[in-house]
Amino acid sequence: MRKKWLLLSLLAIVLLPFILTAAVLVYIGTADLSQHRDLIAEHISKITGRRLSISGEFELNIDSTTSLIVSDISLANAAWADDPEMLSIRRVEAEIEIWPLLQGDIHVPRFHLEGVKALLETDASGQGNWVMLASADTAASEDTETAAGFKPPWLGDLYIGDVELAYRDSNTDREIITVLDHVTIKAETPASPVAFDIVAEVDSYPVEVSGLFALPALLKADKLDVPVELRARVLDLEAEGRGRFSGSTQAPAIDLSLEAKADSLQQMRQLFGELVPEVKPVSIVMQVKADQGRPVSLVLNATAGKASLEADLNLRREQPRPNLTGTVTVSDVDIARLWAPLFDSKPVEAAVDQTGKASTESPLQLDQPLDLALLDSLDANVVLSVKRTRLPQIEITSLQSRLIIDDRQLTIDETNLVTDAGTVSTNLVLAARSRPTTARLDLRTSVVTLGQLAPLAENKRFEHGRAQAELSVSSAGETVAALIEGLQGVVKLEYTDQKRKEKLTFKLARKPEQKAADRTRLRVTADGYLKEQVIELRGHVVPPAGLLKSRK
């Protein structure tokens, strides 16, 4: 008998939480919650610090799939704002499955939201009306705690329609209005791919996006066979993407392609200004492939008017670092014309401190450690080619260069630049294998016609002048300032003008055997003749105090 009562007591203790939960659910399911909507609205108002009102329906039906209907919701605006309401919602209908929720999974078979009007604005100090009483630090800590165990919800049938979102900036008086006709997201089961469709307007410019994608949970399946589709029309641009994820999580295979085109970029220029160049037509074709044991390959072909960009890159997943190889080619880019307004801007005036005096402090942080994280992240061997490109002051006929990253050493070699004024060859090595970091630069130029350089083109003094430079310097240091301070080598410049019978050779040198006290002294020599006057110069140049010194 005692054992029987003990067993019944244990059963009661175990079942009591479920009995109480069932009793609460039965009460909630049969009660008229509309009588309590004012109490619920008042509680939310205290949390947000804004008045929330629910003047329409408020229905909750408890079952294995629980449904909720709420209508005519409004949330008051910030006290400093002119408009009384920040948000209004005509109707919300939602369904959620109870049993998956008890296991930590969120299954929402249906969620419909209609008739939304929202106003986001900032005050003169830049604070937004979306900032509520809830502490941002508290919210951030809660997000951090829950992010690790968060599972993305399954949305079987999501519909959001008839939405108007206005953003108003008090400082610029600019208002951007987004009208959302509808957003639909459908997935038959939690393991099914998701189909989506979005139709909207941003400042009367059309935005249409639709397609098919996979949920993160689906991508974690042992065997993958997930199609991906994307169709979009955003402002001037129309895009279409297709592909498939296959294989397994241990050896995934990816085959994705994207095509985008636009007759012009006029709508983007109207929205974003002169930062967007006036060019037509525009075309982008990109393909990404990856398979087990093979490198990830990216092939890109983009054109904008006569300009083109071609890239063929391969990334091998190797140890200890991935290896990037391939080629990048840029052709027929008229930078001087496409972005002319950016080069016409006035020079930046000297900074002024609180005393009204011009600041002599350099904005460059020369004493900061060199950021060489890229050299640790991958190895690379990429060839860059530039053809027929016009800059504001010079026209590049061709540029060929190779970028190599190997065991924490960056080498830019085989660089050959041909311009309308002459040819330049350079070689740069930056090694971070040991401390301190070492750098070496070699530069050679062919005979450069000074009169063909845009800054000197109108100066008759240099009409027939020719110049040739040679530079071979090296240094060591873990900051930019230390590299500059440790420079050693020779810079040689030769100038000739046969018509004027002028010739001048200029050298700037710093030898490694110089004493520590002489570290910043640069030896200068000049020999030649200008206007029949013989030039002979011997001396030293000392940079301004503190210019090359790093802080301790």
Coordinates of C-alpha atoms in Angstrom, one line a residue:
M1 CA 0.0 0.0 0.0
R2 CA 2.8 2.4 0.9
K3 CA 4.5 1.6 -2.5
K4 CA 1.3 2.4 -4.3
W5 CA 0.9 5.8 -2.6
L6 CA 4.6 6.5 -3.3
L7 CA 4.1 5.7 -6.9
L8 CA 1.0 7.9 -7.2
S9 CA 2.9 10.8 -5.4
L10 CA 5.7 10.5 -7.9
L11 CA 3.3 10.5 -10.8
A12 CA 1.6 13.5 -9.4
I13 CA 4.8 15.4 -9.1
V14 CA 5.9 14.5 -12.6
L15 CA 2.5 15.2 -14.2
L16 CA 1.6 18.4 -12.2
P17 CA 3.4 20.8 -14.5
F18 CA 1.7 19.3 -17.5
I19 CA -1.7 19.4 -15.8
L20 CA -1.3 23.0 -14.8
T21 CA -0.1 23.9 -18.4
A22 CA -3.1 22.2 -19.9
A23 CA -5.4 24.0 -17.5
V24 CA -3.9 27.4 -18.5
L25 CA -4.2 26.5 -22.2
V26 CA -7.8 25.5 -21.8
Y27 CA -8.6 28.7 -19.9
I28 CA -6.8 30.9 -22.5
G29 CA -8.4 29.0 -25.4
T30 CA -11.9 29.5 -24.0
A31 CA -11.5 33.0 -22.5
D32 CA -12.4 36.2 -24.3
L33 CA -9.0 37.8 -24.5
S34 CA -10.5 41.0 -26.1
Q35 CA -11.4 42.0 -22.6
H36 CA -7.7 42.0 -21.7
R37 CA -6.3 43.7 -24.8
D38 CA -6.1 47.1 -23.0
L39 CA -4.2 45.5 -20.2
I40 CA -1.8 43.8 -22.6
A41 CA -1.4 47.1 -24.6
E42 CA -0.6 48.9 -21.3
H43 CA 2.0 46.4 -20.3
I44 CA 3.8 46.7 -23.7
S45 CA 3.5 50.5 -23.4
K46 CA 5.4 50.4 -20.1
I47 CA 8.2 48.3 -21.7
T48 CA 8.6 50.5 -24.8
G49 CA 7.9 53.8 -23.2
R50 CA 5.5 54.5 -26.0
R51 CA 1.7 54.3 -26.0
L52 CA 0.5 51.1 -27.8
S53 CA -3.2 50.8 -28.6
I54 CA -5.1 47.8 -30.0
S55 CA -8.6 48.9 -31.0
G56 CA -9.6 45.9 -33.2
E57 CA -9.8 42.2 -32.9
F58 CA -7.7 40.2 -30.4
E59 CA -8.3 36.4 -30.7
L60 CA -6.1 33.5 -29.6
N61 CA -7.2 29.9 -30.4
I62 CA -5.2 27.2 -28.6
D63 CA -4.7 23.9 -30.4
S64 CA -1.9 21.7 -31.7
T65 CA -1.5 24.6 -34.1
T66 CA -2.3 27.8 -32.2
S67 CA -3.6 30.9 -34.1
L68 CA -3.5 34.6 -33.2
I69 CA -5.4 37.4 -34.8
V70 CA -4.8 41.1 -33.9
S71 CA -6.1 44.1 -35.8
D72 CA -5.8 47.9 -35.7
I73 CA -2.5 48.3 -33.8
S74 CA -0.8 51.7 -33.4
L75 CA 2.4 52.7 -31.7
A76 CA 3.0 56.4 -30.7
N77 CA 6.0 58.3 -32.0
A78 CA 8.8 59.9 -30.0
A79 CA 8.0 62.9 -27.9
W80 CA 10.1 65.2 -30.1
A81 CA 8.6 64.1 -33.4
D82 CA 5.8 66.1 -35.2
D83 CA 3.8 63.0 -36.4
P84 CA 1.8 61.4 -33.5
E85 CA 2.3 57.8 -34.7
M86 CA 5.5 55.9 -35.6
L87 CA 3.8 52.6 -36.6
S88 CA 0.3 51.4 -37.5
I89 CA -0.7 47.9 -38.5
R90 CA -4.1 47.0 -39.9
R91 CA -4.1 43.3 -39.3
V92 CA -1.8 40.4 -38.1
E93 CA -2.7 36.7 -38.5
A94 CA -0.3 34.0 -37.2
E95 CA -0.2 30.3 -36.6
I96 CA 2.5 28.4 -34.5
E97 CA 2.8 24.7 -33.8
I98 CA 3.0 23.9 -30.1
W99 CA 4.8 20.5 -30.0
P100 CA 7.8 21.6 -32.1
L101 CA 8.1 24.7 -29.8
L102 CA 8.4 22.5 -26.7
Q103 CA 11.4 20.8 -28.4
G104 CA 13.1 24.2 -29.2
D105 CA 12.0 24.4 -32.8
I106 CA 9.9 27.3 -34.1
H107 CA 7.4 26.2 -36.8
V108 CA 5.1 29.0 -38.2
P109 CA 2.8 27.5 -40.8
R110 CA 1.2 30.9 -41.5
F111 CA 2.1 34.5 -40.9
H112 CA 0.2 37.3 -42.6
L113 CA 0.8 41.0 -42.0
E114 CA -1.2 43.7 -43.9
G115 CA -1.6 47.4 -43.9
V116 CA 1.6 48.7 -42.3
K117 CA 2.6 52.3 -42.2
A118 CA 5.9 53.1 -40.5
L119 CA 7.9 56.3 -40.0
L120 CA 11.6 56.2 -39.2
E121 CA 13.2 59.6 -38.5
T122 CA 16.0 61.2 -36.6
D123 CA 16.2 64.4 -34.5
A124 CA 18.8 67.2 -34.8
S125 CA 21.3 65.1 -32.7
G126 CA 20.9 62.1 -34.9
Q127 CA 18.9 60.0 -32.5
G128 CA 16.3 57.8 -34.1
N129 CA 12.7 57.5 -33.1
W130 CA 13.1 53.7 -33.0
V131 CA 15.2 54.0 -29.8
M132 CA 12.9 52.9 -27.0
L133 CA 13.2 52.6 -23.2
A134 CA 14.6 49.1 -23.4
S135 CA 18.4 49.3 -22.8
A136 CA 20.5 48.7 -25.8
D137 CA 23.2 47.0 -23.6
T138 CA 20.6 44.6 -22.2
A139 CA 19.3 43.8 -25.6
A140 CA 22.8 43.2 -26.9
S141 CA 23.7 40.9 -24.0
E142 CA 20.5 38.9 -24.5
D143 CA 21.3 38.6 -28.2
T144 CA 24.8 37.3 -27.4
E145 CA 23.5 34.7 -25.0
T146 CA 20.8 33.4 -27.4
A147 CA 22.7 33.6 -30.7
A148 CA 24.7 30.5 -30.1
G149 CA 21.7 28.3 -29.6
F150 CA 19.4 30.1 -32.1
K151 CA 17.6 27.9 -34.7
P152 CA 16.1 29.7 -37.7
P153 CA 12.3 29.3 -37.8
W154 CA 10.4 27.5 -40.4
L155 CA 7.9 29.8 -42.2
G156 CA 5.4 27.8 -44.3
D157 CA 3.4 30.7 -45.6
L158 CA 4.6 34.3 -45.0
Y159 CA 2.8 37.2 -46.6
I160 CA 3.5 40.9 -45.9
G161 CA 1.5 43.3 -48.0
D162 CA 0.5 47.0 -48.4
V163 CA 3.4 48.5 -46.5
E164 CA 4.6 52.1 -46.6
L165 CA 7.9 52.9 -44.9
A166 CA 9.2 56.4 -44.8
Y167 CA 12.7 57.4 -43.6
R168 CA 13.2 61.1 -42.7
D169 CA 16.6 62.6 -41.8
S170 CA 16.2 65.9 -39.9
N171 CA 19.8 67.0 -40.6
T172 CA 19.5 66.7 -44.4
D173 CA 15.7 67.1 -44.7
R174 CA 15.8 64.1 -47.1
E175 CA 12.9 61.7 -47.1
I176 CA 13.0 58.2 -48.7
I177 CA 9.7 56.4 -49.1
T178 CA 9.6 52.6 -49.7
V179 CA 6.3 51.1 -50.8
L180 CA 6.1 47.4 -50.4
D181 CA 3.4 45.8 -52.6
H182 CA 4.1 42.3 -51.2
V183 CA 6.6 39.9 -49.8
T184 CA 5.8 36.2 -50.0
I185 CA 7.8 33.3 -48.7
K186 CA 6.6 29.7 -49.0
A187 CA 8.1 26.3 -47.9
E188 CA 6.1 23.1 -47.9
T189 CA 8.1 21.6 -45.1
P190 CA 11.0 22.6 -42.8
A191 CA 13.3 20.7 -45.1
S192 CA 12.0 22.1 -48.4
P193 CA 13.7 24.9 -50.4
V194 CA 12.1 28.3 -49.9
A195 CA 10.4 30.2 -52.7
F196 CA 10.2 34.0 -52.3
D197 CA 8.8 36.9 -54.2
I198 CA 9.3 40.7 -53.4
V199 CA 7.7 43.6 -55.3
A200 CA 8.4 47.1 -54.0
E201 CA 9.3 50.7 -54.9
V202 CA 12.0 52.9 -53.4
D203 CA 11.4 56.5 -54.1
S204 CA 9.2 55.4 -57.1
Y205 CA 12.0 53.2 -58.5
P206 CA 10.9 49.6 -59.0
V207 CA 12.5 46.7 -57.0
E208 CA 11.4 43.1 -57.9
V209 CA 13.2 40.1 -56.5
S210 CA 12.1 36.4 -56.7
G211 CA 13.7 33.0 -56.5
L212 CA 14.4 29.8 -54.6
F213 CA 16.9 29.2 -51.8
A214 CA 17.8 26.7 -49.2
L215 CA 17.3 27.0 -45.4
P216 CA 20.5 26.7 -43.3
A217 CA 19.1 23.5 -41.7
L218 CA 18.7 22.0 -45.2
L219 CA 22.3 22.8 -46.0
K220 CA 23.4 20.7 -43.0
A221 CA 21.9 17.6 -44.4
D222 CA 24.2 14.6 -45.0
K223 CA 23.3 14.6 -48.7
L224 CA 22.7 17.9 -50.6
D225 CA 20.7 18.5 -53.7
V226 CA 19.4 22.0 -53.4
P227 CA 18.5 24.2 -56.4
V228 CA 19.1 28.0 -56.2
E229 CA 17.2 30.5 -58.4
L230 CA 17.2 34.3 -58.3
R231 CA 15.5 36.9 -60.5
A232 CA 15.8 40.6 -59.7
R233 CA 15.0 44.0 -61.1
V234 CA 16.5 46.8 -59.0
L235 CA 16.5 50.3 -60.5
D236 CA 18.2 50.0 -63.9
L237 CA 19.6 46.5 -63.3
E238 CA 18.0 43.2 -64.2
A239 CA 19.7 40.1 -62.8
E240 CA 19.1 36.3 -63.0
G241 CA 21.0 33.6 -61.1
R242 CA 20.9 29.8 -61.2
G243 CA 22.7 27.0 -59.6
R244 CA 22.8 24.0 -57.3
F245 CA 24.4 22.8 -54.1
S246 CA 25.1 19.1 -54.2
G247 CA 27.4 16.5 -52.7
S248 CA 27.6 16.3 -48.9
T249 CA 28.5 18.6 -46.0
Q250 CA 32.0 17.0 -45.9
A251 CA 32.5 17.5 -49.6
P252 CA 30.1 20.1 -51.0
A253 CA 29.8 20.9 -54.7
I254 CA 28.7 24.3 -55.9
D255 CA 27.7 25.4 -59.4
L256 CA 26.3 29.0 -59.5
S257 CA 25.9 31.5 -62.3
L258 CA 24.8 35.1 -62.4
E259 CA 23.9 37.4 -65.3
A260 CA 23.0 41.1 -64.9
K261 CA 22.4 43.8 -67.4
A262 CA 21.2 47.4 -67.7
D263 CA 20.6 49.6 -70.7
S264 CA 21.9 52.5 -68.6
L265 CA 22.5 53.6 -65.0
Q266 CA 20.4 56.7 -65.2
Q267 CA 18.1 55.8 -62.3
M268 CA 21.1 54.9 -60.1
R269 CA 22.6 58.3 -60.9
Q270 CA 19.4 60.1 -59.9
L271 CA 19.4 58.2 -56.6
F272 CA 23.1 58.1 -55.7
G273 CA 24.4 61.1 -57.7
E274 CA 27.6 61.5 -59.7
L275 CA 29.4 58.6 -57.9
V276 CA 27.6 56.4 -60.4
P277 CA 29.2 57.0 -63.9
E278 CA 27.1 57.9 -66.9
V279 CA 27.7 54.8 -69.0
K280 CA 25.6 52.4 -71.1
P281 CA 25.0 49.5 -71.6
V282 CA 26.2 47.4 -68.6
S283 CA 26.6 43.6 -68.6
I284 CA 27.9 41.3 -65.8
V285 CA 28.3 37.5 -66.2
M286 CA 29.8 35.5 -63.3
Q287 CA 30.2 31.8 -62.6
V288 CA 31.4 30.1 -59.5
K289 CA 32.2 26.4 -59.3
A290 CA 33.6 24.1 -56.6
D291 CA 33.9 20.4 -56.1
Q292 CA 35.8 18.0 -53.8
G293 CA 39.5 18.0 -54.5
R294 CA 39.2 20.8 -57.0
P295 CA 39.8 24.6 -56.6
V296 CA 37.0 27.0 -56.2
S297 CA 36.9 28.8 -59.6
L298 CA 35.5 32.3 -60.3
V299 CA 35.0 33.5 -63.9
L300 CA 33.8 37.1 -64.3
N301 CA 33.2 39.2 -67.4
A302 CA 31.8 42.7 -67.0
T303 CA 31.4 45.5 -69.5
A304 CA 30.2 49.1 -69.1
G305 CA 30.2 50.8 -72.5
K306 CA 33.6 50.2 -74.0
A307 CA 35.2 49.4 -70.6
S308 CA 35.6 45.8 -69.6
L309 CA 36.8 43.7 -66.7
E310 CA 37.7 40.0 -67.0
A311 CA 38.8 37.8 -64.2
D312 CA 39.7 34.1 -64.0
L313 CA 40.6 33.1 -60.5
N314 CA 41.1 29.8 -58.7
L315 CA 41.3 29.2 -55.0
R316 CA 42.8 26.0 -53.7
R317 CA 42.0 24.9 -50.2
E318 CA 45.5 24.0 -49.0
Q319 CA 47.3 23.9 -45.7
P320 CA 48.5 26.0 -44.0
R321 CA 46.9 28.7 -46.2
P322 CA 44.6 28.7 -49.3
N323 CA 46.3 29.5 -52.6
L324 CA 44.8 32.0 -55.0
T325 CA 45.9 32.0 -58.7
G326 CA 44.6 33.6 -61.9
T327 CA 44.4 36.7 -64.1
V328 CA 42.6 40.0 -63.9
T329 CA 42.4 42.2 -67.0
V330 CA 40.9 45.8 -67.2
S331 CA 40.5 47.5 -70.6
D332 CA 39.3 50.8 -72.1
V333 CA 38.4 52.6 -68.9
D334 CA 38.2 56.4 -69.3
I335 CA 38.4 57.3 -65.6
A336 CA 39.0 60.9 -66.4
R337 CA 35.6 61.2 -68.1
L338 CA 33.5 58.7 -66.1
W339 CA 34.4 60.2 -62.7
A340 CA 35.4 63.8 -63.8
P341 CA 33.4 65.5 -61.0
L342 CA 35.4 63.7 -58.4
F343 CA 38.7 65.0 -59.8
D344 CA 37.3 68.6 -60.1
S345 CA 36.8 69.0 -56.4
K346 CA 38.8 71.7 -54.5
P347 CA 41.8 70.7 -52.5
V348 CA 41.2 70.0 -48.9
E349 CA 42.2 73.0 -46.7
A350 CA 44.5 72.6 -43.7
A351 CA 42.9 71.4 -40.5
V352 CA 42.3 74.1 -37.9
D353 CA 42.6 73.4 -34.2
Q354 CA 40.5 75.0 -31.4
T355 CA 42.9 78.0 -31.2
G356 CA 42.2 78.9 -34.8
K357 CA 45.7 78.0 -36.0
A358 CA 46.3 75.6 -38.8
S359 CA 47.2 72.2 -37.5
T360 CA 50.7 70.9 -38.5
E361 CA 50.0 67.4 -37.2
S362 CA 49.9 64.8 -40.0
P363 CA 46.6 62.9 -40.3
L364 CA 48.5 59.8 -41.2
Q365 CA 49.2 57.4 -38.3
L366 CA 52.8 56.6 -39.4
D367 CA 53.6 55.0 -36.1
Q368 CA 50.9 52.4 -36.3
P369 CA 52.1 48.8 -36.8
L370 CA 51.9 47.6 -40.4
D371 CA 48.7 45.6 -41.0
L372 CA 50.0 42.5 -42.8
A373 CA 47.1 40.2 -41.9
L374 CA 46.6 39.5 -45.7
L375 CA 50.0 37.8 -45.8
D376 CA 48.9 35.4 -43.1
S377 CA 45.6 34.6 -44.7
L378 CA 46.6 33.2 -48.1
D379 CA 49.2 32.7 -50.7
A380 CA 48.7 34.1 -54.2
N381 CA 50.0 34.4 -57.7
V382 CA 47.8 36.7 -59.7
V383 CA 48.6 38.6 -63.0
L384 CA 47.1 42.0 -63.4
S385 CA 46.8 43.6 -66.9
V386 CA 45.5 47.1 -67.7
K387 CA 45.0 48.2 -71.2
R388 CA 44.1 51.6 -72.7
T389 CA 43.1 53.4 -69.5
R390 CA 43.0 57.2 -69.2
L391 CA 43.6 58.9 -65.9
P392 CA 43.2 62.6 -65.3
Q393 CA 46.9 63.4 -65.8
I394 CA 48.2 60.5 -67.9
E395 CA 47.0 57.8 -70.4
I396 CA 48.1 54.2 -69.7
T397 CA 48.7 52.2 -72.9
S398 CA 49.4 49.0 -71.0
L399 CA 50.2 47.8 -67.5
Q400 CA 51.4 44.3 -66.7
S401 CA 52.1 43.2 -63.2
R402 CA 52.3 40.0 -61.1
L403 CA 51.3 39.9 -57.4
I404 CA 52.8 37.0 -55.4
I405 CA 52.2 36.2 -51.8
D406 CA 54.3 33.3 -50.6
D407 CA 55.1 32.4 -47.0
R408 CA 54.4 35.9 -45.6
Q409 CA 56.2 37.7 -48.4
L410 CA 54.5 40.1 -50.9
T411 CA 56.2 40.6 -54.2
I412 CA 54.9 42.8 -57.0
D413 CA 57.3 42.1 -59.8
E414 CA 57.4 42.0 -63.6
T415 CA 55.6 45.4 -63.5
N416 CA 55.9 47.2 -66.8
L417 CA 53.9 50.4 -67.3
V418 CA 53.7 52.0 -70.7
T419 CA 52.1 55.5 -70.9
D420 CA 51.8 58.2 -73.6
A421 CA 54.8 59.8 -71.9
G422 CA 57.2 56.9 -71.4
T423 CA 57.7 53.5 -69.7
V424 CA 58.3 52.6 -66.1
S425 CA 59.4 49.2 -64.7
T426 CA 59.2 48.5 -61.0
N427 CA 59.8 45.7 -58.5
L428 CA 58.5 45.7 -54.9
V429 CA 59.2 43.2 -52.1
L430 CA 57.6 43.3 -48.7
A431 CA 58.7 40.5 -46.4
A432 CA 57.1 39.8 -43.0
R433 CA 58.7 36.4 -42.4
S434 CA 60.8 37.9 -39.6
R435 CA 60.9 40.9 -37.4
P436 CA 61.4 43.7 -38.3
T437 CA 59.5 43.7 -41.6
T438 CA 61.7 44.4 -44.6
A439 CA 60.8 46.2 -47.8
R440 CA 62.7 46.8 -51.1
L441 CA 61.7 48.8 -54.1
D442 CA 63.4 49.0 -57.5
L443 CA 62.2 51.4 -60.2
R444 CA 63.5 52.1 -63.7
T445 CA 62.1 54.5 -66.3
S446 CA 62.7 54.8 -70.0
V447 CA 63.1 58.3 -71.4
V448 CA 60.0 60.2 -70.3
T449 CA 58.8 63.1 -72.5
L450 CA 57.9 65.8 -69.9
G451 CA 55.9 67.8 -72.4
Q452 CA 53.5 64.9 -72.8
L453 CA 52.6 64.9 -69.1
A454 CA 49.4 66.7 -68.5
P455 CA 50.7 69.0 -65.6
L456 CA 53.5 70.2 -67.9
A457 CA 51.8 70.1 -71.3
E458 CA 51.2 73.8 -71.4
N459 CA 54.6 74.8 -70.0
K460 CA 56.9 75.6 -73.0
R461 CA 59.9 75.3 -70.6
F462 CA 59.6 71.5 -70.6
E463 CA 58.3 71.1 -74.2
H464 CA 61.4 69.2 -75.3
G465 CA 62.6 68.0 -71.9
R466 CA 63.3 64.4 -71.3
A467 CA 63.7 62.6 -67.9
Q468 CA 64.9 59.3 -66.7
A469 CA 64.9 57.9 -63.2
E470 CA 66.4 55.0 -61.3
L471 CA 65.5 54.1 -57.7
S472 CA 66.8 51.3 -55.6
V473 CA 66.0 51.5 -51.9
S474 CA 65.4 49.1 -49.1
S475 CA 64.4 49.4 -45.4
A476 CA 63.3 47.5 -42.3
G477 CA 60.7 48.3 -39.7
E478 CA 57.4 47.3 -38.2
T479 CA 55.7 50.7 -38.8
V480 CA 55.5 53.0 -41.8
A481 CA 57.5 55.6 -39.9
A482 CA 60.2 53.0 -39.1
L483 CA 60.4 52.0 -42.8
I484 CA 60.8 55.6 -43.9
E485 CA 63.4 56.3 -41.2
G486 CA 65.3 53.2 -42.2
L487 CA 65.4 53.9 -45.9
Q488 CA 68.8 53.3 -47.6
G489 CA 69.8 53.3 -51.2
V490 CA 70.1 55.6 -54.2
V491 CA 67.6 57.7 -56.2
K492 CA 69.0 59.0 -59.5
L493 CA 67.2 61.5 -61.8
E494 CA 68.6 62.5 -65.2
Y495 CA 67.1 65.5 -67.1
T496 CA 68.1 66.4 -70.7
D497 CA 66.9 69.0 -73.2
Q498 CA 69.0 68.8 -76.4
K499 CA 67.3 71.9 -78.0
R500 CA 68.1 74.0 -75.0
K501 CA 71.4 72.2 -74.4
E502 CA 70.6 71.4 -70.9
K503 CA 71.6 68.4 -68.8
L504 CA 71.3 67.7 -65.1
T505 CA 72.0 64.5 -63.0
F506 CA 70.6 64.5 -59.5
K507 CA 71.3 61.9 -56.8
L508 CA 69.8 61.4 -53.4
A509 CA 71.5 58.7 -51.4
R510 CA 71.7 57.2 -47.9
K511 CA 74.3 54.5 -47.3
P512 CA 73.9 51.7 -44.8
E513 CA 77.3 52.5 -43.2
Q514 CA 76.1 55.9 -42.0
K515 CA 76.4 56.3 -38.2
A516 CA 73.3 56.2 -36.0
A517 CA 73.5 60.0 -35.4
D518 CA 73.3 60.5 -39.1
R519 CA 70.4 58.2 -39.7
T520 CA 68.1 60.8 -41.2
R521 CA 70.7 62.6 -43.3
L522 CA 70.4 62.1 -47.0
R523 CA 73.3 62.9 -49.2
V524 CA 72.5 65.1 -52.3
T525 CA 74.7 65.6 -55.4
A526 CA 73.8 67.4 -58.6
D527 CA 76.0 67.8 -61.8
G528 CA 75.2 69.3 -65.1
Y529 CA 74.5 72.6 -66.9
L530 CA 71.4 74.7 -67.3
K531 CA 71.3 77.7 -69.7
E532 CA 75.1 77.3 -70.2
Q533 CA 75.6 77.5 -66.4
V534 CA 77.6 74.7 -64.9
I535 CA 75.9 73.1 -61.9
E536 CA 77.8 71.2 -59.2
L537 CA 76.2 70.5 -55.9
R538 CA 77.3 68.5 -52.9
G539 CA 75.5 68.4 -49.6
H540 CA 73.0 66.8 -47.3
V541 CA 69.3 67.1 -46.6
V542 CA 67.9 66.6 -43.2
P543 CA 64.1 66.0 -43.1
P544 CA 62.0 68.2 -40.6
A545 CA 62.4 67.1 -37.0
G546 CA 59.9 64.5 -35.9
L547 CA 58.7 63.8 -39.5
L548 CA 60.2 60.3 -39.6
K549 CA 60.3 59.6 -35.9
S550 CA 57.9 57.0 -34.5
R551 CA 56.4 57.5 -31.0
K552 CA 57.8 55.4 -28.2

